[in-house]
Structure formats: structure tokens, C-alpha cells
Coordinates of N, CA and C in Angstrom, one line a residue:
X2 N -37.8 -42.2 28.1 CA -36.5 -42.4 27.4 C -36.4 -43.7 26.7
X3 N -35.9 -43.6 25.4 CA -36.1 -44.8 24.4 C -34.8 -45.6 25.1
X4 N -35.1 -46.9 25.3 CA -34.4 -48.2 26.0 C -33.3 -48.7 24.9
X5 N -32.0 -48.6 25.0 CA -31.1 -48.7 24.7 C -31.0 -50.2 23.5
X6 N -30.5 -50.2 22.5 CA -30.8 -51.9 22.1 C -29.2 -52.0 21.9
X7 N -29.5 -53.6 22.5 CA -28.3 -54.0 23.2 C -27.3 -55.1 21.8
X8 N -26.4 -55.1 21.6 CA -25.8 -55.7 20.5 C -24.3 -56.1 20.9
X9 N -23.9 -57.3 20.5 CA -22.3 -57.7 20.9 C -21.2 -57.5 20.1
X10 N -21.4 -56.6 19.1 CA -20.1 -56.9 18.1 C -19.8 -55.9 18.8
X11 N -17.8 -55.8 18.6 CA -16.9 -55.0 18.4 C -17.2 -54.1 17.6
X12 N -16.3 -53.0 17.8 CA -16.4 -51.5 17.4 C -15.9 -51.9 16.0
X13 N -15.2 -52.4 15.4 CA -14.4 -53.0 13.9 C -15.4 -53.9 13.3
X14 N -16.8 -55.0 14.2 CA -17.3 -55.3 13.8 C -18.6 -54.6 13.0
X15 N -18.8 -53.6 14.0 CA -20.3 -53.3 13.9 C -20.1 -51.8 12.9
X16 N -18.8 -51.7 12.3 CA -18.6 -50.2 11.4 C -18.5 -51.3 10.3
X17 N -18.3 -52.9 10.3 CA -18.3 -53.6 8.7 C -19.5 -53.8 8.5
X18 N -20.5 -54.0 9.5 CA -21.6 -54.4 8.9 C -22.4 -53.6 8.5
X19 N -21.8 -52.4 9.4 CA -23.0 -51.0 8.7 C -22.1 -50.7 7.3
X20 N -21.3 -50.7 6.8 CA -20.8 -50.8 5.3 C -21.2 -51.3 4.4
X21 N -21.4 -52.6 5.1 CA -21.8 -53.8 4.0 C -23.4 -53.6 4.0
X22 N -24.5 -53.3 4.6 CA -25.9 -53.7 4.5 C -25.6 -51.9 4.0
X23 N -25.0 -50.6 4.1 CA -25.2 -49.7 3.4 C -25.1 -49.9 2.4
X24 N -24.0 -50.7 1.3 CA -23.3 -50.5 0.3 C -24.6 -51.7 -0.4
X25 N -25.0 -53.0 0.7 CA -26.2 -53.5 -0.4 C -27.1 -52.8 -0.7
X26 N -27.9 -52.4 0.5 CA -29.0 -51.0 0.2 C -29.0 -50.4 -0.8
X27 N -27.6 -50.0 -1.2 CA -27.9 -48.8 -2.3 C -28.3 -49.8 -3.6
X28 N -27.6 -50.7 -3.5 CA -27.5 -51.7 -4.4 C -29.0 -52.4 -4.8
X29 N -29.7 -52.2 -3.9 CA -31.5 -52.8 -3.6 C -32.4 -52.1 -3.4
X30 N -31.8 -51.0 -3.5 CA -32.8 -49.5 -3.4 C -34.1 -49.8 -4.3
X31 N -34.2 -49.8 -5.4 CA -35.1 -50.0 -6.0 C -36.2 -51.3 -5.7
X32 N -35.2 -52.2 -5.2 CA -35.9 -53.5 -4.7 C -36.7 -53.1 -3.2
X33 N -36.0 -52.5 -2.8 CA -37.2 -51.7 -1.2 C -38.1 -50.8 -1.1
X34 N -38.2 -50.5 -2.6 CA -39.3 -48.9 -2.4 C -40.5 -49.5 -2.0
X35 N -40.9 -50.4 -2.6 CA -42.3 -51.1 -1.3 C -42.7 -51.2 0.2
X36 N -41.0 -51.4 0.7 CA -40.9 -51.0 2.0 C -40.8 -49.6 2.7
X37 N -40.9 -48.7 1.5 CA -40.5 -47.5 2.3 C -39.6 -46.7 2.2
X38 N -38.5 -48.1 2.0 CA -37.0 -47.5 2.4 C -36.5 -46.5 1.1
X39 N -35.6 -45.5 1.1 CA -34.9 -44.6 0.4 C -34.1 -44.3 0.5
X40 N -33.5 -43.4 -0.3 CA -32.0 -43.2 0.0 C -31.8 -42.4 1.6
X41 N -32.7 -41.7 1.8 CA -32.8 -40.8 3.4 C -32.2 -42.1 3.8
X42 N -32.8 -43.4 4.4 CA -32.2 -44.3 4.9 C -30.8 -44.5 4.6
X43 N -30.3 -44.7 4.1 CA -28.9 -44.9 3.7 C -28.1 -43.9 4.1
X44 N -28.5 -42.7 3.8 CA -27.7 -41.5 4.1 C -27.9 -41.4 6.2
X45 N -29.0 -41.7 6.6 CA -29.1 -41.6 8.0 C -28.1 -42.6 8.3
X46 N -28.0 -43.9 7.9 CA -27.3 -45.0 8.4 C -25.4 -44.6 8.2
X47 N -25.4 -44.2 6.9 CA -23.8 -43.5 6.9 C -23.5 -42.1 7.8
X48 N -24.5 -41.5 8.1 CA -24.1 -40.5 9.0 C -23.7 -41.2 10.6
X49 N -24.5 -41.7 11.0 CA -24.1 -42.7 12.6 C -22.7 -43.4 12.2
X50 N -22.4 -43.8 11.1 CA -21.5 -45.0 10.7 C -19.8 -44.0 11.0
X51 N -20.4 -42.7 10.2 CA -19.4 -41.7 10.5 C -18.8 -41.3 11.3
X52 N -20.1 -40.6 12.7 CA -20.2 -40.2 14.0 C -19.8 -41.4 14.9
X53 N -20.2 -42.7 14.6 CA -19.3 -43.7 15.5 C -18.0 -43.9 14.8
X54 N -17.2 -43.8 13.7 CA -16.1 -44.0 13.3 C -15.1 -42.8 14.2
X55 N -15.7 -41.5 14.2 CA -14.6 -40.5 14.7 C -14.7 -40.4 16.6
X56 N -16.0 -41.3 17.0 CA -16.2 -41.2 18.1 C -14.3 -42.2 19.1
X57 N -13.8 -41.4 20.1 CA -13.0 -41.6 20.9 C -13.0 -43.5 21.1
X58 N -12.1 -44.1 21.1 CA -11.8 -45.3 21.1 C -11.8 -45.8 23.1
X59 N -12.0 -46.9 23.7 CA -12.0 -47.0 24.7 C -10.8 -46.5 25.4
X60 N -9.9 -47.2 24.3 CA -8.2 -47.5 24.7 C -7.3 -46.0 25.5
X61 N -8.0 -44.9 24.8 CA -7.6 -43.7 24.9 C -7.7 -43.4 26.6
X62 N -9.0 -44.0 27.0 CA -9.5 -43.5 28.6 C -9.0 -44.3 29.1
X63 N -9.0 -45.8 29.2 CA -8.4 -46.5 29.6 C -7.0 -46.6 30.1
X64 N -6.2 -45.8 29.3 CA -4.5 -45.3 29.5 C -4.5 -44.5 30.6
X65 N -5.7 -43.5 29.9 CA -5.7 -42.3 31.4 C -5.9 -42.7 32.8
X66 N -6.7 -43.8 32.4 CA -6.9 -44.5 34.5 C -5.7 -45.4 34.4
X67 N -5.2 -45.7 33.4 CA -3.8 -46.7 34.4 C -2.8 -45.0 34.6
X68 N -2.7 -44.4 34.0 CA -1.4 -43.5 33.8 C -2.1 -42.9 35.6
X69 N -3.4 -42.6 36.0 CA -3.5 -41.9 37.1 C -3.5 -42.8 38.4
X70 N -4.1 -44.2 37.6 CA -3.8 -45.0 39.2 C -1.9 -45.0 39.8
X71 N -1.2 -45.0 38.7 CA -0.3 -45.2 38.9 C 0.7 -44.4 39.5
X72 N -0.1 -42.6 39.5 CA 0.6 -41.9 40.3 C -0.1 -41.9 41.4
X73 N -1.4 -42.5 41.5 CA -1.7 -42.9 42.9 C -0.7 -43.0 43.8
X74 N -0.6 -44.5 43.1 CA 0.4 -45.6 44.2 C 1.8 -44.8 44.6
X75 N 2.3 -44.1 43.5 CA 3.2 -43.4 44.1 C 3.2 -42.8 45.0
X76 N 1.6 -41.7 44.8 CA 1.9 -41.2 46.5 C 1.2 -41.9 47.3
X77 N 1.1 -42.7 47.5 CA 0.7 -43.5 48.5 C 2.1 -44.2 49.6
X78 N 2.9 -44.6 48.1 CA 4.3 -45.0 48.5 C 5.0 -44.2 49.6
X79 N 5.0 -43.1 48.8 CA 5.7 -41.3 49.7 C 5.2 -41.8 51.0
X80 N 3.7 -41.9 50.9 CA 3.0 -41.2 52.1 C 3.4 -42.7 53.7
X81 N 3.6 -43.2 52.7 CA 3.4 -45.0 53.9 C 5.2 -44.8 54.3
X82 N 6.2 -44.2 53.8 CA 7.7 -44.1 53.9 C 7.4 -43.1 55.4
X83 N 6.9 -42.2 55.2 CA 6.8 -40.7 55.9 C 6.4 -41.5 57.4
X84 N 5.0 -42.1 57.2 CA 4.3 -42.5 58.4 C 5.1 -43.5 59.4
X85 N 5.6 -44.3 58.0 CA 6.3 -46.0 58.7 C 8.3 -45.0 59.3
X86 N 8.5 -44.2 59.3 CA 9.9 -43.4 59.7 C 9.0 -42.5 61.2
X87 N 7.6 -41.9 61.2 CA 7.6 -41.3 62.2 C 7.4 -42.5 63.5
X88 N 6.3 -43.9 62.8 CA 5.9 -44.9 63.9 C 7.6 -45.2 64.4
X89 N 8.7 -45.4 63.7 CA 9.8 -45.8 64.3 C 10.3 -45.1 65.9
X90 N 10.4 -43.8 64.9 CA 10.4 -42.8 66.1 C 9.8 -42.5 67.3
X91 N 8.3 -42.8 67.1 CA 7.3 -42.7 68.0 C 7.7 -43.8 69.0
X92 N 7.9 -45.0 68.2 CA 8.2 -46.4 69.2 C 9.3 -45.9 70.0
X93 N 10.2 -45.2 69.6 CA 11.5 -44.7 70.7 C 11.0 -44.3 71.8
X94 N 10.0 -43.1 71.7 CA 9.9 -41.9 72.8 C 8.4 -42.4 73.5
X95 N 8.0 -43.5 73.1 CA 6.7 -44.2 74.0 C 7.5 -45.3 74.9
X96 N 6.9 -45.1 76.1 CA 7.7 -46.6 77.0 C 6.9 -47.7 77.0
X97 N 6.0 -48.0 76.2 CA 5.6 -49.4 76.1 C 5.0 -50.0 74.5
X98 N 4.6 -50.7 74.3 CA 3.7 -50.8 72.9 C 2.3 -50.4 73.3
X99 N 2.0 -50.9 74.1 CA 0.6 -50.4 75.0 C 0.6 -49.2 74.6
X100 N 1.2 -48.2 75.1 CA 1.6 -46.7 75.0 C 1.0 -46.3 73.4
X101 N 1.9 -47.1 72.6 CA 2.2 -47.1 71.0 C 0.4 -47.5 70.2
X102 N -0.1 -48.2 71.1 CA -1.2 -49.1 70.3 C -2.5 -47.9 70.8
X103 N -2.0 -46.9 72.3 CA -3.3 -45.8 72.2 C -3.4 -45.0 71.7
X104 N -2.6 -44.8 70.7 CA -2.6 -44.1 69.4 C -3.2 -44.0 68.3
X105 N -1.8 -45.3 68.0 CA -1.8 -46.4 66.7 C -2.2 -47.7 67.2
X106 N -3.7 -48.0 67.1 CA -3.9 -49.2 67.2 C -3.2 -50.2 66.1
X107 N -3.0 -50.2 64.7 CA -2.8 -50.6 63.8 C -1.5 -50.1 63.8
X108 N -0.4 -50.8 63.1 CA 0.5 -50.1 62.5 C 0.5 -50.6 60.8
X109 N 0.1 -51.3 60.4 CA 0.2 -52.2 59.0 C -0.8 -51.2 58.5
X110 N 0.4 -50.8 57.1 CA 0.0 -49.7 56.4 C -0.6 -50.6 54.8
X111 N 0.6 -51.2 54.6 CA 0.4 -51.6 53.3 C -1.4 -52.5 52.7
X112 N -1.8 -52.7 51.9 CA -2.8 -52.8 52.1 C -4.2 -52.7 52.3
X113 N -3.9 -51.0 53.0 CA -5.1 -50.4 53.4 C -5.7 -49.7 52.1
X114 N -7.3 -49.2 52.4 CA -7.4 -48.5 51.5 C -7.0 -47.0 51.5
X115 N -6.8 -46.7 50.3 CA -6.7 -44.8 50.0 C -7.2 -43.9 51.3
X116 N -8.3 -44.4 51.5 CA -9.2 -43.5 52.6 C -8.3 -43.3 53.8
X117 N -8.1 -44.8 54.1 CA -7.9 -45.4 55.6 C -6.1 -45.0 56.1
X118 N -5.7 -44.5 54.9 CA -4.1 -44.6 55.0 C -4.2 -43.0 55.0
X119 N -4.6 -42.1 54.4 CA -4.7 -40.8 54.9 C -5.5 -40.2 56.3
X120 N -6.4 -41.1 56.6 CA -6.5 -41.5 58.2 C -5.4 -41.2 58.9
X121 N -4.5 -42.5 58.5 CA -3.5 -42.3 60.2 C -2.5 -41.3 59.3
X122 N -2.4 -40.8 58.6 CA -1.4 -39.9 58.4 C -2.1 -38.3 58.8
X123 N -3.4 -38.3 58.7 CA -3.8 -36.9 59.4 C -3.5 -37.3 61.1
X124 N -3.9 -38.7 61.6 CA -3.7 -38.7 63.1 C -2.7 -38.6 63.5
X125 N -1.0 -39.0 62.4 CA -0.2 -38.6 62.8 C 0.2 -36.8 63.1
X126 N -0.4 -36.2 62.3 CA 0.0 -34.6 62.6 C -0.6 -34.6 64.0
X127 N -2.5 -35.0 64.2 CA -2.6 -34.6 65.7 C -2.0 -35.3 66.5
X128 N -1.1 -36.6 67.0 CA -0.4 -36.6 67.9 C 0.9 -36.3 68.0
X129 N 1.8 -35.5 66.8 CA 2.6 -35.0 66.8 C 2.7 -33.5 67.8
X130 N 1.5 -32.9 67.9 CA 1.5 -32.2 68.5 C 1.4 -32.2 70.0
X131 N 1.2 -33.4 70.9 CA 0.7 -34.1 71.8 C 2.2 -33.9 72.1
X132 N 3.1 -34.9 71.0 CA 4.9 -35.0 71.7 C 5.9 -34.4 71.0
X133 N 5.2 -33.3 70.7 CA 6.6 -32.6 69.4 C 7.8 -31.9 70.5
X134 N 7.8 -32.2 71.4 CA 9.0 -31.8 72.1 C 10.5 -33.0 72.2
X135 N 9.0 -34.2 72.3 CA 10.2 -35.8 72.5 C 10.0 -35.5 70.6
X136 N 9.8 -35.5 70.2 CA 9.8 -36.3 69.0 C 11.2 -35.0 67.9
X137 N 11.3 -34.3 68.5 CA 11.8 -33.1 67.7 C 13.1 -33.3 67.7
X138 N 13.6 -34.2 69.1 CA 14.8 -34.7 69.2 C 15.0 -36.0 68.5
X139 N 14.1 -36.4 67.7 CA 14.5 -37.6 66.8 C 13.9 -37.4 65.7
X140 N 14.4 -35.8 64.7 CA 14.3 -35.4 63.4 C 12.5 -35.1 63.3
X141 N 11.7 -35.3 64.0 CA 10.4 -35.4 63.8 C 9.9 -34.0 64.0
X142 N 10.2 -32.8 63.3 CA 9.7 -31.6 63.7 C 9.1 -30.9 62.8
X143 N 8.4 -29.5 62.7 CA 7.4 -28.9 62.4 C 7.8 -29.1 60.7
X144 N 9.1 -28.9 60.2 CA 9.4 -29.4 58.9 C 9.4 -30.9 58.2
X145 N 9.3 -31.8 59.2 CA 8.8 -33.0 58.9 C 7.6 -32.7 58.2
X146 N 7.0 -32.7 59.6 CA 5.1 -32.6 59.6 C 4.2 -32.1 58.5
X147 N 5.2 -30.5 57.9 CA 5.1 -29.7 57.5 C 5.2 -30.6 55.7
X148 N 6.2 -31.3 56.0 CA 6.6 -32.4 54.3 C 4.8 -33.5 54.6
X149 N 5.0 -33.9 55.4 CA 3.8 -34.9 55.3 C 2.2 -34.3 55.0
X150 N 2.0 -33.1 55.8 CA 0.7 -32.8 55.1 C 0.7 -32.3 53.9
X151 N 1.8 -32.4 53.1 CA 1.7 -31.6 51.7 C 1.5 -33.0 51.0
X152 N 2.2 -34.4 51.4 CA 2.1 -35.6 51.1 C 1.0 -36.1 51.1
X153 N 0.2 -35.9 52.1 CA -1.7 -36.2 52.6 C -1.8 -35.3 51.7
X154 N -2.2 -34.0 50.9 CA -2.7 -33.1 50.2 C -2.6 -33.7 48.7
X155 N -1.0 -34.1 48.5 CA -0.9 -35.0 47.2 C -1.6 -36.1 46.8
X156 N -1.6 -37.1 47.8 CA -2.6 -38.0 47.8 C -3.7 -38.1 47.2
X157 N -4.3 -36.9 48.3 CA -5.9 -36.9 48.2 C -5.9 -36.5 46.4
X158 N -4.7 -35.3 46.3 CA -5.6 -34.9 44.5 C -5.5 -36.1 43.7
X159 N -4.4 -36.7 44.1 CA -4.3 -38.0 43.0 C -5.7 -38.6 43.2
X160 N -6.4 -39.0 44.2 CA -7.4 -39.7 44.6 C -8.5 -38.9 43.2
X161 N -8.8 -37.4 43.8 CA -9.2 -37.1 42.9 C -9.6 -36.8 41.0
X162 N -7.9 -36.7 40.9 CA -7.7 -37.1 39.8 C -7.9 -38.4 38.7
X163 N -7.6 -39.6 39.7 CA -8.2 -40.8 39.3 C -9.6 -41.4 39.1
X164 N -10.3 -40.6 40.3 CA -11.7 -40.3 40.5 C -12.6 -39.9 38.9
X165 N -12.0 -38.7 38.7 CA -12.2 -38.2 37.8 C -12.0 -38.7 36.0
X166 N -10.9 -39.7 36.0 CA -10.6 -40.2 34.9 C -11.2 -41.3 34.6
X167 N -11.9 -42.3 35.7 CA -12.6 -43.3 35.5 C -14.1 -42.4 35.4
X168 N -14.1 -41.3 35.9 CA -15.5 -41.1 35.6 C -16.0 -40.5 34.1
X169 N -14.8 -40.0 33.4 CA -14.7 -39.4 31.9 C -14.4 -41.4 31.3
X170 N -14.1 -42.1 31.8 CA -14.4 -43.3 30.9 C -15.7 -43.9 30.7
X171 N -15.9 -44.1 31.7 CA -17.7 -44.3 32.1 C -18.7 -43.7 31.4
X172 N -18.1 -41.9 31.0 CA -18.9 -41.4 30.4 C -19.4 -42.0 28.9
X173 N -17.4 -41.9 28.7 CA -17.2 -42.2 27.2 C -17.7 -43.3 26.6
X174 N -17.9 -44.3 27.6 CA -18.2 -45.9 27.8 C -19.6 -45.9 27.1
X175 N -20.5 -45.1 27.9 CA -22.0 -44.7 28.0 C -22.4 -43.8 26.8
X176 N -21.8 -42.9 26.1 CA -21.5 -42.5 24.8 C -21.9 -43.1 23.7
X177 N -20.8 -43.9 23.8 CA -20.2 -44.8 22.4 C -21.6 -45.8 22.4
X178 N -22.0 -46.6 23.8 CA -23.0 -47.7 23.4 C -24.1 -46.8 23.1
X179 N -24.4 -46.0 23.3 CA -25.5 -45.2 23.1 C -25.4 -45.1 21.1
X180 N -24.4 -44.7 21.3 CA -24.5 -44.3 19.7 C -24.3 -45.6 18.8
X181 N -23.8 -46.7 19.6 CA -23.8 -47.8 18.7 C -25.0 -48.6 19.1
X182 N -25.7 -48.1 20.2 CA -27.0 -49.1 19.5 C -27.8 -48.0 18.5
X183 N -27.4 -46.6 18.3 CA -28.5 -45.8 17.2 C -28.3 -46.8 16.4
X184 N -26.4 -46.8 16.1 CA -26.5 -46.9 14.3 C -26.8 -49.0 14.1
X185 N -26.2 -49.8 15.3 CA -27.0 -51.3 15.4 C -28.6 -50.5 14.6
X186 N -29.6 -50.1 15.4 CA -30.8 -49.7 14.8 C -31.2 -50.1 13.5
X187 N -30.1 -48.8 13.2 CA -30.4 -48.5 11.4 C -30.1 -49.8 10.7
X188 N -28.8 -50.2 11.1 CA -28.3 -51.1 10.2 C -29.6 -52.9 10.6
X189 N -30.1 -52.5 11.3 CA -30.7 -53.8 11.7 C -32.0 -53.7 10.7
X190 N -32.3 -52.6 10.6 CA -34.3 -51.8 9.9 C -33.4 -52.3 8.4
X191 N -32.4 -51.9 7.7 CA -32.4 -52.2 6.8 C -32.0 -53.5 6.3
X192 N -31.1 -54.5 7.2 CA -30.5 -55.8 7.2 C -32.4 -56.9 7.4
X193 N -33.2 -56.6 8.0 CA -34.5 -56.8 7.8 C -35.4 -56.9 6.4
X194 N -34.9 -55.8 6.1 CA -35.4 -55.7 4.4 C -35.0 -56.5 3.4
X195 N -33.5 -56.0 3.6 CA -33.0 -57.2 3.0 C -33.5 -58.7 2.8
X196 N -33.0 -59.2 4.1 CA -33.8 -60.4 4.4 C -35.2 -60.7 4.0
X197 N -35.8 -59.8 4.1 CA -37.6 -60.0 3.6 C -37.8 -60.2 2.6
X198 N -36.8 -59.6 1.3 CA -36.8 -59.4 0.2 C -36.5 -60.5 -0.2
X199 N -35.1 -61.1 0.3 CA -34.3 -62.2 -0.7 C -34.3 -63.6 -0.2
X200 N -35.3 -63.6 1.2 CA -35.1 -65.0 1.8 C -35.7 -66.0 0.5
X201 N -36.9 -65.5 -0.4 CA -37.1 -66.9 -0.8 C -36.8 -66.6 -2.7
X202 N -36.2 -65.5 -2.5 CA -35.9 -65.0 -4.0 C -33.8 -65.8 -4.2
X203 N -32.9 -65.5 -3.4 CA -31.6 -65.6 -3.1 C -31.3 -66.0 -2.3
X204 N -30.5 -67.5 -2.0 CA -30.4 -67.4 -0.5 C -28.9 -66.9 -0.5
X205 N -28.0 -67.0 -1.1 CA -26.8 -66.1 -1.3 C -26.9 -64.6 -0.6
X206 N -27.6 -64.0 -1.4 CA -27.9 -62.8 -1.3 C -29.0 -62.3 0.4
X207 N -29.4 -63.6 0.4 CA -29.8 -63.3 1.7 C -29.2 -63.1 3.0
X208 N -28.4 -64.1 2.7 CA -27.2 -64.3 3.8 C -26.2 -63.3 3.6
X209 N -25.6 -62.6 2.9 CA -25.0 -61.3 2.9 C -25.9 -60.4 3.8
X210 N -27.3 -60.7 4.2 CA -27.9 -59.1 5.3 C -27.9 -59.8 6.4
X211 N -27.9 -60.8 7.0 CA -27.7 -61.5 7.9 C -27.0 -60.8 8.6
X212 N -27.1 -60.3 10.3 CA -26.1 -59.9 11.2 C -25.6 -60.8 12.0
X213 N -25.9 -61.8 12.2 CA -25.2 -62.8 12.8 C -25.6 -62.4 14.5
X214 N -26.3 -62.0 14.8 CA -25.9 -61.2 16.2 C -25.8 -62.6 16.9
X215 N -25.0 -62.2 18.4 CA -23.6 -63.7 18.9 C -24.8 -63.3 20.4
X216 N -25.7 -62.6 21.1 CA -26.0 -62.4 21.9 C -27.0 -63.8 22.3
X217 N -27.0 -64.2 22.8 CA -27.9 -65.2 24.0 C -27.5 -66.7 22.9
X218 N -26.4 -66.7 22.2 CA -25.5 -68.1 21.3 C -27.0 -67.9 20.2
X219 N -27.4 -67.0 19.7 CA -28.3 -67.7 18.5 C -27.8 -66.3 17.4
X220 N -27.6 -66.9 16.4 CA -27.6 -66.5 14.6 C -29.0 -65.6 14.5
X221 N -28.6 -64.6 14.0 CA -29.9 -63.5 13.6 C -30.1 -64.2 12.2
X222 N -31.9 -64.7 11.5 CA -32.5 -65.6 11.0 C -33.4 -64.5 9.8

């Protein structure tokens, strides 16, 4: 598999430069047929320039993982209300904290992770069934329980929902640099020529093919 070439401009930078070393090209065409180069080149280099222009922007996926973290948290909120109203209860109908801690060793919800917090909310359904007789008498009954695993169920899709939207960014992420180092490539094979041409004919004109690349603090020469 051909090894990716790695470049630091911005997406606004690297569609100016492929513009500008296209629009010299055409302009030098004649001055490059020694090199090879032709219009095929120019036309290859505006097709990438195209295909990265209409290619999805980061910003777009980006939204989607805040918009999904964010109904995360909400159910997570639901779900830590549900748990932290049954421990209340539970602490009623237990005669000790001892009692309360061979349970719920932990009670501190906030904080935990996704995983660890649908944990004690499934543990809460199996010891509900342990004291659903004491607990029935303090609102804690099969219609509770019955609200809370639909809560754990909500959860978890959000989990996977979110899962899922950072993994469509990643993708898109993985995409785009792919296709921006094709068209970096092109625009580099021809910003080369340029240069070859005019370093000791123009230096004006030379420095117009110049990419400047910003990677490891040194000026492309």
C-alpha cells in the first residue's frame, strides 16, 4: 500500500495552491514539455482539486459527535436520578450501611464511566428482586424497575450511537487526508517543475511555485 504523504496546510490552503501551480502550469505548459509534463497533468491535478472541494468538511461530523455526546449525558442524567432515588430507599429498608455497602459498595455515581454506571443500574434490578416486598412499600415497584431498564436500554443506544458517529468521523477524517495527500502529490510533481524551470531563469516567478510546506519549521526550496 502506497505510504500516505503527509502535508500541513489547511483545507482553504491546500485547494489555493492547487489553483495557483494549476493556473501557472497551463501558463508554462510549453515551458515543461521537456519534463514530460502536459495537459493530462493539469487536468489530473483539477480533478483531485474538484473531488477534495466537494469532499464533506470536518465540521459536519464533528457537530454529530457533540450533538450525540450530548444526548449521552442526558441519559445518563435520567439514569444516575433513577439509581440515586432507589439507594435512598434502599438506605430506608437496610438496617445498617454495612447492610447498604454489600450491595452497593460504592454509592458515588457522578463521575463514573458509561460502562461502570450501567453496572450498578443492572445490579440495581437484581437486588430489587432480593427486597421487592420491603421496597414496594416505598414506591420502588415492578413499574419503577420496569422505567429503569428502559433507562439502562436508552443509555446503552446512545452509547452506541455516539460510538458510531465518532467512528463515521474517523472515517471521514481518514478520507479526506488520503485524498489530500493524492492531490498535495500532484500539486507538489508540478510546483517541482516549476521551480526547476525558473530557479535560475525568474526568481519572481519562481517563488510563485514555491509551497512553502510549514512541516518540521522549514520553507519548501
Amino acid at each position: 500500500m502506497k505510504r500516505s504523504i503527509t502535508y500541513n496546510y489547511s483545507s482553504a490552503e491546500i485547494i489555493e495552491r492547487g489553483e495557483t501551480i494549476s493556473l501557472l502550469t497551463k501558463q508554462d505548459l510549453g515551458n515543461f514539455e521537456k519534463f514530460g509534463v502536459t495537459q493530462k497533468d493539469i487536468d489530473q491535478l483539477e480533478k483531485k482539486l474538484a473531488e477534495y472541494r466537494k469532499f464533506p468538511e470536518d465540521g459536519t461530523f464533528a457537530e454529530k459527535v457533540r450533538e450525540k455526546t450530548h444526548l449521552k449525558y442526558d441519559a445518563e442524567d435520567k439514569l444516575i436520578t433513577q439509581i440515586r432515588n432507589f439507594f435512598l430507599q434502599f438506605s430506608i429498608i437496610v438496617p445498617t450501611k454495612k447492610e447498604t455497602k454489600k450491595y452497593f459498595p460504592s454509592q458515588k455515581l457522578t463521575g463514573l464511566k458509561s460502562h461502570e454506571l450501567i453496572e450498578i443500574g443492572e445490579k440495581v434490578v437484581t437486588v430489587f428482586k432480593k427486597f421487592k416486598e420491603k421496597l414496594s412499600k416505598h414506591e420502588i415497584n415492578d413499574q419503577y424497575i420496569a422505567e429503569l431498564r428502559q433507562q439502562i436500554s436508552a443509555t446503552k443506544k446512545t452509547l452506541k450511537v455516539l460510538e458510531s458517529a465518532r467512528n463515521e468521523r474517523v472515517k471521514n477524517t481518514t478520507k479526506r487526508r488520503e485524498l489530500g495527500s493524492m492531490l498535495y502529490e500532484k500539486i507538489a510533481k508540478l510546483s517541482h517543475y516549476g521551480k526547476t524551470y525558473w530557479k535560475e531563469r525568474d526568481p519572481e516567478r519562481y517563488k510563485a511555485y514555491l509551497l512553502y510546506v510549514k512541516n518540521e519549521a522549514k520553507n519548501d526550496d
